[in-house]
Coordinates of C-alpha atoms in Angstrom, one line a residue:
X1440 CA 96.9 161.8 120.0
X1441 CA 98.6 165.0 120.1
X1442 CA 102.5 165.0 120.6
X1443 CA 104.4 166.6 123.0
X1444 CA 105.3 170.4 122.2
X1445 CA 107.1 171.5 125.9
X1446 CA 110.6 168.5 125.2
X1447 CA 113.1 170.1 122.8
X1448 CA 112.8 166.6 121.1
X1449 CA 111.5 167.2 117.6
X1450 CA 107.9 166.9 116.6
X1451 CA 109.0 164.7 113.9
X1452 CA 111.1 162.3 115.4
X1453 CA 108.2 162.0 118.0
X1454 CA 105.9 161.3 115.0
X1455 CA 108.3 158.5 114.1
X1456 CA 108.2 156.6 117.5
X1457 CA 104.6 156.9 117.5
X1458 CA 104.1 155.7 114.1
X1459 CA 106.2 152.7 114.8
X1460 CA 104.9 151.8 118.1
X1461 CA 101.0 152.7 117.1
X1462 CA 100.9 152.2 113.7
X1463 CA 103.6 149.7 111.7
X1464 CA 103.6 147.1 115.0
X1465 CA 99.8 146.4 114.3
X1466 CA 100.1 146.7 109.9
X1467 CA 100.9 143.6 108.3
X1468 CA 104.1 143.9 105.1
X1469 CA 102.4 145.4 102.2
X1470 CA 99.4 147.6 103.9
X1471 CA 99.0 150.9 103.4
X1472 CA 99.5 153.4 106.1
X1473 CA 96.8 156.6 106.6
X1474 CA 97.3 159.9 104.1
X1475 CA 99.1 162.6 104.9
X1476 CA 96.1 164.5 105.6
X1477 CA 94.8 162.0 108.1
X1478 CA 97.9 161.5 109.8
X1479 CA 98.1 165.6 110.5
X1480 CA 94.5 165.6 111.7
X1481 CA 95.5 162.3 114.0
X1482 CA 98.5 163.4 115.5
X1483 CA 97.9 167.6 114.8
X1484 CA 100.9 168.2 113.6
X1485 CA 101.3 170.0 109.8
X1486 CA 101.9 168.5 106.7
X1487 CA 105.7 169.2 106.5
X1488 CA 106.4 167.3 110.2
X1489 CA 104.1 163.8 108.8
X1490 CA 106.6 163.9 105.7
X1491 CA 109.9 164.2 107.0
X1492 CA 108.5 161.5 109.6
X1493 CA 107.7 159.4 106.2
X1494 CA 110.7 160.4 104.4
X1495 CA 113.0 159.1 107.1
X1496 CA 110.8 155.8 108.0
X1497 CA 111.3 155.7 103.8
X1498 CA 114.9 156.0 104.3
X1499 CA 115.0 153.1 106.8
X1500 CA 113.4 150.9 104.6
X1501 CA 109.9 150.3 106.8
X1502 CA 107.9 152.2 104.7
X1503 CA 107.8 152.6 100.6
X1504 CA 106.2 154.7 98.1
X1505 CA 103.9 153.7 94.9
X1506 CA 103.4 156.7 92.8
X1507 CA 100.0 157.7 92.9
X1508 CA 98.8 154.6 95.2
X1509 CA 100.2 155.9 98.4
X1510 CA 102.9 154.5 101.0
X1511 CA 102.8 151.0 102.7
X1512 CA 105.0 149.2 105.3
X1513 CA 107.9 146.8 103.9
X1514 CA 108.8 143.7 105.1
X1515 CA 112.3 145.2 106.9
X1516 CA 110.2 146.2 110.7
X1517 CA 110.9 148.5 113.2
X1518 CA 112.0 145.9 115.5
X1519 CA 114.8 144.8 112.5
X1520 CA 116.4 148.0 113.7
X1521 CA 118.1 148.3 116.8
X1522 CA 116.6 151.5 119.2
X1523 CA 118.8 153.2 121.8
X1524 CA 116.1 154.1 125.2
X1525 CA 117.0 156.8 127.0
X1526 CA 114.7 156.5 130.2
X1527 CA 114.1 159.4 132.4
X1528 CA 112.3 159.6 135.6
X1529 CA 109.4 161.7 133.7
X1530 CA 109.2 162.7 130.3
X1531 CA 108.8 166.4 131.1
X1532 CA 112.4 166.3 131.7
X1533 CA 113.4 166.4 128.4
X1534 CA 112.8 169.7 128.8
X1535 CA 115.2 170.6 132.1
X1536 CA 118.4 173.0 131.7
X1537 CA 121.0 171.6 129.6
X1538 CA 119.3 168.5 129.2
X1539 CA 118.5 169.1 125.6
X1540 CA 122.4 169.2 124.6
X1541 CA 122.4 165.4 126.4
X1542 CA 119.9 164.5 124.6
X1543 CA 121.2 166.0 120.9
X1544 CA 124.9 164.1 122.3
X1545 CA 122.6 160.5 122.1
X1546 CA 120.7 161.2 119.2
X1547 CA 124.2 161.7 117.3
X1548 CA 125.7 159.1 118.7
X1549 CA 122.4 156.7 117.7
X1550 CA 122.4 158.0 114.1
X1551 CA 126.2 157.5 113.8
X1552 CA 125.9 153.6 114.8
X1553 CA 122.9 153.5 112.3
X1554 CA 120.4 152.6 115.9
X1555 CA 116.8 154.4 116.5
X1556 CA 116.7 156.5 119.3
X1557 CA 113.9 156.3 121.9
X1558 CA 112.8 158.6 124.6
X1559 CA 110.5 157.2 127.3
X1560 CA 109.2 158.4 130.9
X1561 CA 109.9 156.1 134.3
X1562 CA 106.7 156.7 135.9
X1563 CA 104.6 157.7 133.3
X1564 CA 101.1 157.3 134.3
X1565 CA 101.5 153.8 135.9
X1566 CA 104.0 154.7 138.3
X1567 CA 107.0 153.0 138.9
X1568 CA 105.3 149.8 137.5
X1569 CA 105.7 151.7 134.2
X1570 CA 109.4 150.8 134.1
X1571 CA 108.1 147.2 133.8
X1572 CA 106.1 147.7 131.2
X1573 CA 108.5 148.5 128.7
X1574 CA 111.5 147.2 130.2
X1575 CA 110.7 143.9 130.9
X1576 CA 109.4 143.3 127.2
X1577 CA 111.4 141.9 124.5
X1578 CA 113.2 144.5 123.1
X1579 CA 115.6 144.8 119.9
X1580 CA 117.9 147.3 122.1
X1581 CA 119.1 148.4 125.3
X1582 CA 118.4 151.2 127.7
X1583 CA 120.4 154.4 129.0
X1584 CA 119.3 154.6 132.7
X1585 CA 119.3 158.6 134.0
X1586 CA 116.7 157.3 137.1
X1587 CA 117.8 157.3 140.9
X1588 CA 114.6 155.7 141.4
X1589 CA 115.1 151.9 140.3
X1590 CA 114.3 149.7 143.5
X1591 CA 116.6 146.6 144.1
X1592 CA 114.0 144.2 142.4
X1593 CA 114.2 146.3 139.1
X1594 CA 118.3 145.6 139.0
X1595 CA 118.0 142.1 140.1
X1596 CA 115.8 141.4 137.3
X1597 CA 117.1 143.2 134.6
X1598 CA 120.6 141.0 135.3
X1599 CA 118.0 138.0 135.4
X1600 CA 117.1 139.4 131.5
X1601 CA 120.6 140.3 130.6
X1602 CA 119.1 143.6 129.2
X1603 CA 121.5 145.8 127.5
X1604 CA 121.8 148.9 129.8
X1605 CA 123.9 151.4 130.7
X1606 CA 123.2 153.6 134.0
X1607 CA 124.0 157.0 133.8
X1608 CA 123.5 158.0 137.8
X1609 CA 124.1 154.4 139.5
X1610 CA 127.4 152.3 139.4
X1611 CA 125.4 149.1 138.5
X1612 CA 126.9 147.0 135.4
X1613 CA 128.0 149.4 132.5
X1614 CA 128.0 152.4 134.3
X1615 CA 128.4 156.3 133.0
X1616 CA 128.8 158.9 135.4
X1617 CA 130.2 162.0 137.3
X1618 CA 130.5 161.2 140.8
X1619 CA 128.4 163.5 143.3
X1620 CA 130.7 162.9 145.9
X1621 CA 133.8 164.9 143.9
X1622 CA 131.5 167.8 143.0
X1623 CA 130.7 168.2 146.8
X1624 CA 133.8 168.2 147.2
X1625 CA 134.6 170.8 145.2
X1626 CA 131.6 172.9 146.1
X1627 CA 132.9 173.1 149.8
X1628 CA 136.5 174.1 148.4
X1629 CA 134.6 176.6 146.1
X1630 CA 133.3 177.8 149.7
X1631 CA 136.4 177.8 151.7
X1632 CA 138.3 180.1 149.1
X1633 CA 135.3 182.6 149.5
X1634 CA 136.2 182.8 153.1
X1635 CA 132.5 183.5 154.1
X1636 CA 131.9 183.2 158.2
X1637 CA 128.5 180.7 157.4
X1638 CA 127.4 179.1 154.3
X1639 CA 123.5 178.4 153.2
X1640 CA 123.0 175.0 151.0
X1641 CA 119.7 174.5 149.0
X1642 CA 119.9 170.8 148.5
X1643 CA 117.4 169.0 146.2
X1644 CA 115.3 165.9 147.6
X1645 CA 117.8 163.7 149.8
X1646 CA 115.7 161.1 148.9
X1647 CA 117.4 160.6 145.6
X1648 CA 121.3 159.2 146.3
X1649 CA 123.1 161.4 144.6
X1650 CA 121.8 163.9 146.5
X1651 CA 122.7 162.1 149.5
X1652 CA 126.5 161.7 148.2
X1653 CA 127.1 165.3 146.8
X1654 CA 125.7 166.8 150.6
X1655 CA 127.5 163.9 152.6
X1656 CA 130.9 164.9 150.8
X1657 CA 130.2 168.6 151.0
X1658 CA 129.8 168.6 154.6
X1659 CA 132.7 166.6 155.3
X1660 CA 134.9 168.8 153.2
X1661 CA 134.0 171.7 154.9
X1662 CA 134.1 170.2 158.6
X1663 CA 132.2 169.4 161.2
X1664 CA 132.7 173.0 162.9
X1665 CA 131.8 175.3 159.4
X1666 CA 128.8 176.7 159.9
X1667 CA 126.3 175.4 157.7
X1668 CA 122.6 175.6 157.2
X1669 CA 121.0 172.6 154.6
X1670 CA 117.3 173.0 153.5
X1671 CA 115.7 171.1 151.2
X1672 CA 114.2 172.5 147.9
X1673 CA 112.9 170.8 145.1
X1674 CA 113.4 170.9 141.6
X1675 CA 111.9 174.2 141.1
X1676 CA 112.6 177.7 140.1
X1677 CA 109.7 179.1 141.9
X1678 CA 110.4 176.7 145.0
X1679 CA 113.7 177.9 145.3
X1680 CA 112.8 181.4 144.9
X1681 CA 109.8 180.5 147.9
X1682 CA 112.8 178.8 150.0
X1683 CA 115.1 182.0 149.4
X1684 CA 112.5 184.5 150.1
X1685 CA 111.9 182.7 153.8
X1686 CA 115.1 182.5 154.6
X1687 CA 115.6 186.0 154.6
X1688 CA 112.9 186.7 156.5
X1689 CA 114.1 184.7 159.2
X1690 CA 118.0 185.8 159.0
X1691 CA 120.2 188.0 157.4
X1692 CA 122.0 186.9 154.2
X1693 CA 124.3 184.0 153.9
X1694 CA 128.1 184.4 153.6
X1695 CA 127.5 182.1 150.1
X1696 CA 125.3 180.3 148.8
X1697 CA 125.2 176.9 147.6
X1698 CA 122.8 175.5 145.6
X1699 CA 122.8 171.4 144.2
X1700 CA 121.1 172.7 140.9
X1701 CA 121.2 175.2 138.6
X1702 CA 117.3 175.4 138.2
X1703 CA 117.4 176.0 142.0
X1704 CA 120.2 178.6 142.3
X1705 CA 118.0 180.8 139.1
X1706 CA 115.4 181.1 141.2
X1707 CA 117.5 181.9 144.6
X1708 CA 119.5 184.5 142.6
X1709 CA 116.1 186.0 141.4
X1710 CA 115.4 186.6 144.9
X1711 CA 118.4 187.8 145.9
X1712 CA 118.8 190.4 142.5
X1713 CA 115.2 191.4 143.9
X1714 CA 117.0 192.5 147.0
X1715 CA 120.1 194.3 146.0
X1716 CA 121.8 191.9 147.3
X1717 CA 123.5 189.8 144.5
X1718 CA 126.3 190.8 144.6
X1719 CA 127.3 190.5 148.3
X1720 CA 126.4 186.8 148.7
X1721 CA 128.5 184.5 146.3
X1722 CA 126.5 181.6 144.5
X1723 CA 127.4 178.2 143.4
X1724 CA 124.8 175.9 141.5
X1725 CA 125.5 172.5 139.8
X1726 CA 125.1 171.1 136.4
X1727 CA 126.9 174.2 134.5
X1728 CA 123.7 175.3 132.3
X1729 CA 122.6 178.0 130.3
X1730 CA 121.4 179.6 133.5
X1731 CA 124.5 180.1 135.3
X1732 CA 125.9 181.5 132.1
X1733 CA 123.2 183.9 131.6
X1734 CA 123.1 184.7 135.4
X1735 CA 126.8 185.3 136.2
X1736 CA 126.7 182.6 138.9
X1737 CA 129.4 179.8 139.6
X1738 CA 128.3 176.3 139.1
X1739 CA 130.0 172.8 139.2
X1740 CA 129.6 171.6 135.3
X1741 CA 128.7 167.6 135.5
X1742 CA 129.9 167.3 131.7
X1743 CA 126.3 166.3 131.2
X1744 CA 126.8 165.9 127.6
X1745 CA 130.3 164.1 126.8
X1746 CA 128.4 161.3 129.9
X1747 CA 125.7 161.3 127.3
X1748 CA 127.8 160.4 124.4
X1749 CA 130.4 158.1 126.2
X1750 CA 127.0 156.0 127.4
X1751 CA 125.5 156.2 123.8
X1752 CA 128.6 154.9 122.7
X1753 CA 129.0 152.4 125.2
X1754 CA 125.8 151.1 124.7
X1755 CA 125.7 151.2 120.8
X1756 CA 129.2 149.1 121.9
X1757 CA 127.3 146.8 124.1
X1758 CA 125.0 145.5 121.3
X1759 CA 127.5 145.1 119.2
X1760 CA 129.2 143.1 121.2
X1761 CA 132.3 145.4 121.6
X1762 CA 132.0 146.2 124.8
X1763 CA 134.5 144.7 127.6
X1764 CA 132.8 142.4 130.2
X1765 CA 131.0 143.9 133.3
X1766 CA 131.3 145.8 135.2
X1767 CA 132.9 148.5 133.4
X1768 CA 132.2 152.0 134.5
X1769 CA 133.5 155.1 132.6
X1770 CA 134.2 158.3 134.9
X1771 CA 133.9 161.6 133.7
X1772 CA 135.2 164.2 136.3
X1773 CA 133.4 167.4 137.7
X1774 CA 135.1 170.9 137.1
X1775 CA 134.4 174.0 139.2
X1776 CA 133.2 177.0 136.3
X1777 CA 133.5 180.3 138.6
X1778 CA 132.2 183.1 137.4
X1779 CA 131.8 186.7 139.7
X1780 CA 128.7 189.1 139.1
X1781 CA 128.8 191.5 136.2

């Protein structure tokens, strides 16, 4: 069962969840757990990951040591422990631009209020049913919700449940969020002070409603006369760079560039560095990563991280009973970052 190696979440703390949730559910108090040895062959991982797993499940009182004898499961069970769940829509995401500093914000904030923290995928392989699977179950926890893609039914019954969440892209319950609509907003002002005669917008997949709100408020800022073109690009470095290279051999540049992600504006500003044309077309991404640092592009910074504490801590709040009654939402506002070509 190897782990995964692409998230920027530690091999580790991986091992961890997997030894509770494969291993110390099914032991009963006092059985020994495998060697070291076998657990590296097991999980391929070295001998220096399996004991700082061991050391910290140690620490936590579900495992204990017998000198010479080896290490066996206590009495005090993972599920005496509380776990903050941080559900994505797929658990390659872990891995997107600047998602790594949200998820380091969490994992602070769940070590500070002495609560495990979990990392699981929406879809997994079971689709959307795979929400269900793990939601729905008794848990010793609650969940931090960064999906677009719960339906109706999934809401209605998780108020049925009274499970412990906080959304993080939805204002349902306990709610954590920059609004879309405000960094459209200020996208299309962002555009307006370039004073460019048209404007190109790479949106990601309008099927997702943040999406929806960020393009619905950029338009409007901008007015019904700008002229505006909106395609549709997904997630995707290379898609965008794809997107990019066809609309330029349709048309000549745009005046600026707008683009509803940062992945999405890297790869349009690959094309356009390819061209010799950077620096004539200004470019606005979203989310404020490492990208448009490293790229010299503007982008409209989501505060990615301090919503990732604020809905640790308001979950961590939540079960213990300190938080105020629902609904409760905590805004975090979007701020322009411009930057101009070096």
């Amino acid at each position: 069962m190897p782990l995964n190696r692409e998230t920027p979440v530690p091999l580790y703390y991986q091992l961890i969840v997997e030894l509770r949730e494969k291993l110390l559910k099914k032991l009963s108090p006092g059985a020994a757990i495998p060697s070291e040895r076998e657990l590296c062959e097991q999980f391929q991982v070295s001998r220096i990951t399996v004991r700082k797993a061991v050391e910290e499940l140690t620490a936590n009182g579900e495992l204990y040591k017998l000198h010479g004898k080896g290490t066996f499961k206590t009495k005090n069970t993972a599920s005496s422990i509380r776990e903050l769940t941080y559900v994505i829509y797929d658990i390659s995401m872990a891995a997107y631009p600047g998602r790594e500093r949200s998820i380091q914000a969490m994992a602070e904030v769940a070590e500070h209020r002495g609560c495990h923290f979990v990392i699981r995928g929406f879809n997994a392989a079971a689709g959307n049913a795979g929400f269900r699977d793990f939601a729905f179950r008794e848990n010793n926890g609650g969940y931090l919700l960064s999906v677009q893609e719960l339906t109706a039914e999934d809401i209605a019954e998780i108020r049925r449940k009274r499970i412990p969440c906080v959304f993080m892209n939805q204002n349902e319950g306990y709610s954590v969020r920059a609004p879309m609509d405000q960094a459209g907003v200020l996208a299309a002002e962002w555009v307006k002070r370039n004073k460019a005669g048209d404007a190109l917008l790479f949106v990601p997949p309008l099927s997702l409603p943040n999406n929806r709100e960020f393009l619905e408020a950029f338009r409007k800022t901008l007015g019904a006369d700008f002229p505006l073109e909106v395609r549709e690009v997904p997630y995707s470095r290379e898609a965008a760079s794809r997107a990019m290279e066809q609309f330029l051999s349709e048309r000549e540049a745009p005046g600026v560039l707008v683009c509803a992600d940062d992945l999405i504006a890297a790869g349009a500003s690959d094309v356009l560095t390819h061209c010799g044309i950077r620096e004539k077309v200004p470019l606005c991404g979203l989310n404020n990563t490492y990208l448009a640092r490293e790229l010299g592009f503007s982008s409209i910074d989501l505060h990615g991280e301090a919503c990732a504490r604020a809905a640790a801590e308001l979950l961590a709040d939540i079960l213990e009973g300190k938080a105020p009654p629902p609904p409760w939402s905590i805004v975090i506002q979007p701020e322009l970052k411009e930057r101009a070509v070096q």
